């Protein structure tokens, strides 16, 4: 069963990120980095907490659907950190230095282990950009049995270093720190252009819905056109994977 100290850490992290995303999107690219990162981290924290709290309560009939929701969560965390290491952090170097990549190594072992297990349960795997899930190519055996205790225990194993990292990273990327290290604005402009390609690859039926459903209704992040959060996403895009969205926690303001 979930550990209270771990639940408390999750709640501390989500409160921190929520306090940032309700603020307007910064016009300045230096200040926008930590704001944007807080939004991503809120989604990762909310979804991981939801999986952690519910994993051992799932009925036999729900196992495959919940395992899919959990797989989307783990793959999202993994892809986010791969994107940071391959593209985001190199874009900020050599001026910006941080322990971000070293901190990833403190929890990615259990994270990858859990993703692999959930792939075995569902028979699915993420595509290269983790925007869609497809039948696993190398599945030669039957699906693995669902084990809620295993999911809870693995999240328990990685929660403390992961949550500490997520909290600290938005401080590392504060506008003041980025200015102080002498980072040219041109590098942030380059990243902003690359970021558009990430959004273009986002599956609106999965990634967009996942993001919107794990942020409060008064969140300024992610920046969306009028009507998307309250009309287009719930009425148009949410239907495809609607069975999985029952596990999304209620988003109070």
Tab-separated table of N, CA and C in Angstrom, residues 12 51 60 69 77 80 83 134 143 155 163 173 179 183-184 186 228 244 253:
chain	number	residue	atom	x	y	z
A	12	UNK	N	3.563	17.700	-1.768
A	12	UNK	CA	4.417	18.883	-1.695
A	12	UNK	C	4.851	19.311	-3.093
A	51	UNK	N	-1.260	6.854	-10.382
A	51	UNK	CA	-0.916	5.435	-10.548
A	51	UNK	C	-0.545	4.829	-9.193
A	60	UNK	N	-10.021	-6.988	-11.684
A	60	UNK	CA	-9.545	-7.820	-12.785
A	60	UNK	C	-9.965	-7.235	-14.129
A	69	UNK	N	-2.913	3.232	-18.889
A	69	UNK	CA	-2.773	4.561	-18.282
A	69	UNK	C	-1.416	4.685	-17.580
A	77	UNK	N	7.377	10.199	-18.596
A	77	UNK	CA	8.502	10.622	-17.757
A	77	UNK	C	9.827	10.300	-18.449
A	80	UNK	N	10.444	12.544	-21.506
A	80	UNK	CA	10.781	13.910	-21.075
A	80	UNK	C	12.260	14.019	-20.719
A	83	UNK	N	14.525	13.650	-23.804
A	83	UNK	CA	14.478	14.898	-24.570
A	83	UNK	C	15.379	15.950	-23.940
A	134	UNK	N	1.976	1.298	-29.773
A	134	UNK	CA	1.753	0.338	-30.845
A	134	UNK	C	2.012	-1.073	-30.325
A	143	UNK	N	0.972	-12.124	-22.513
A	143	UNK	CA	1.091	-10.939	-21.671
A	143	UNK	C	1.383	-11.321	-20.225
A	155	UNK	N	7.315	2.341	-7.770
A	155	UNK	CA	7.179	3.797	-7.643
A	155	UNK	C	7.741	4.253	-6.303
A	163	UNK	N	11.096	12.974	-7.252
A	163	UNK	CA	10.370	14.179	-6.851
A	163	UNK	C	11.329	15.292	-6.433
A	173	UNK	N	16.647	26.124	-13.387
A	173	UNK	CA	16.297	26.785	-14.647
A	173	UNK	C	15.614	28.136	-14.442
A	179	UNK	N	20.281	33.880	-16.648
A	179	UNK	CA	20.933	35.160	-16.971
A	179	UNK	C	22.332	35.217	-16.350
A	183	UNK	N	23.947	32.907	-20.458
A	183	UNK	CA	23.314	32.201	-21.575
A	183	UNK	C	22.746	33.205	-22.580
A	184	UNK	N	23.136	33.113	-23.846
A	184	UNK	CA	22.601	34.039	-24.850
A	184	UNK	C	21.126	33.759	-25.118
A	186	UNK	N	19.682	33.939	-27.801
A	186	UNK	CA	19.566	33.230	-29.081
A	186	UNK	C	19.426	31.718	-28.884
A	228	UNK	N	-10.169	25.374	-26.157
A	228	UNK	CA	-9.548	24.051	-26.242
A	228	UNK	C	-9.673	23.284	-24.932
A	244	UNK	N	-9.364	5.055	-20.271
A	244	UNK	CA	-8.177	5.296	-19.442
A	244	UNK	C	-8.308	6.558	-18.598
A	253	UNK	N	-9.366	23.470	-8.481
A	253	UNK	CA	-8.700	24.711	-8.832
A	253	UNK	C	-7.637	25.031	-7.787
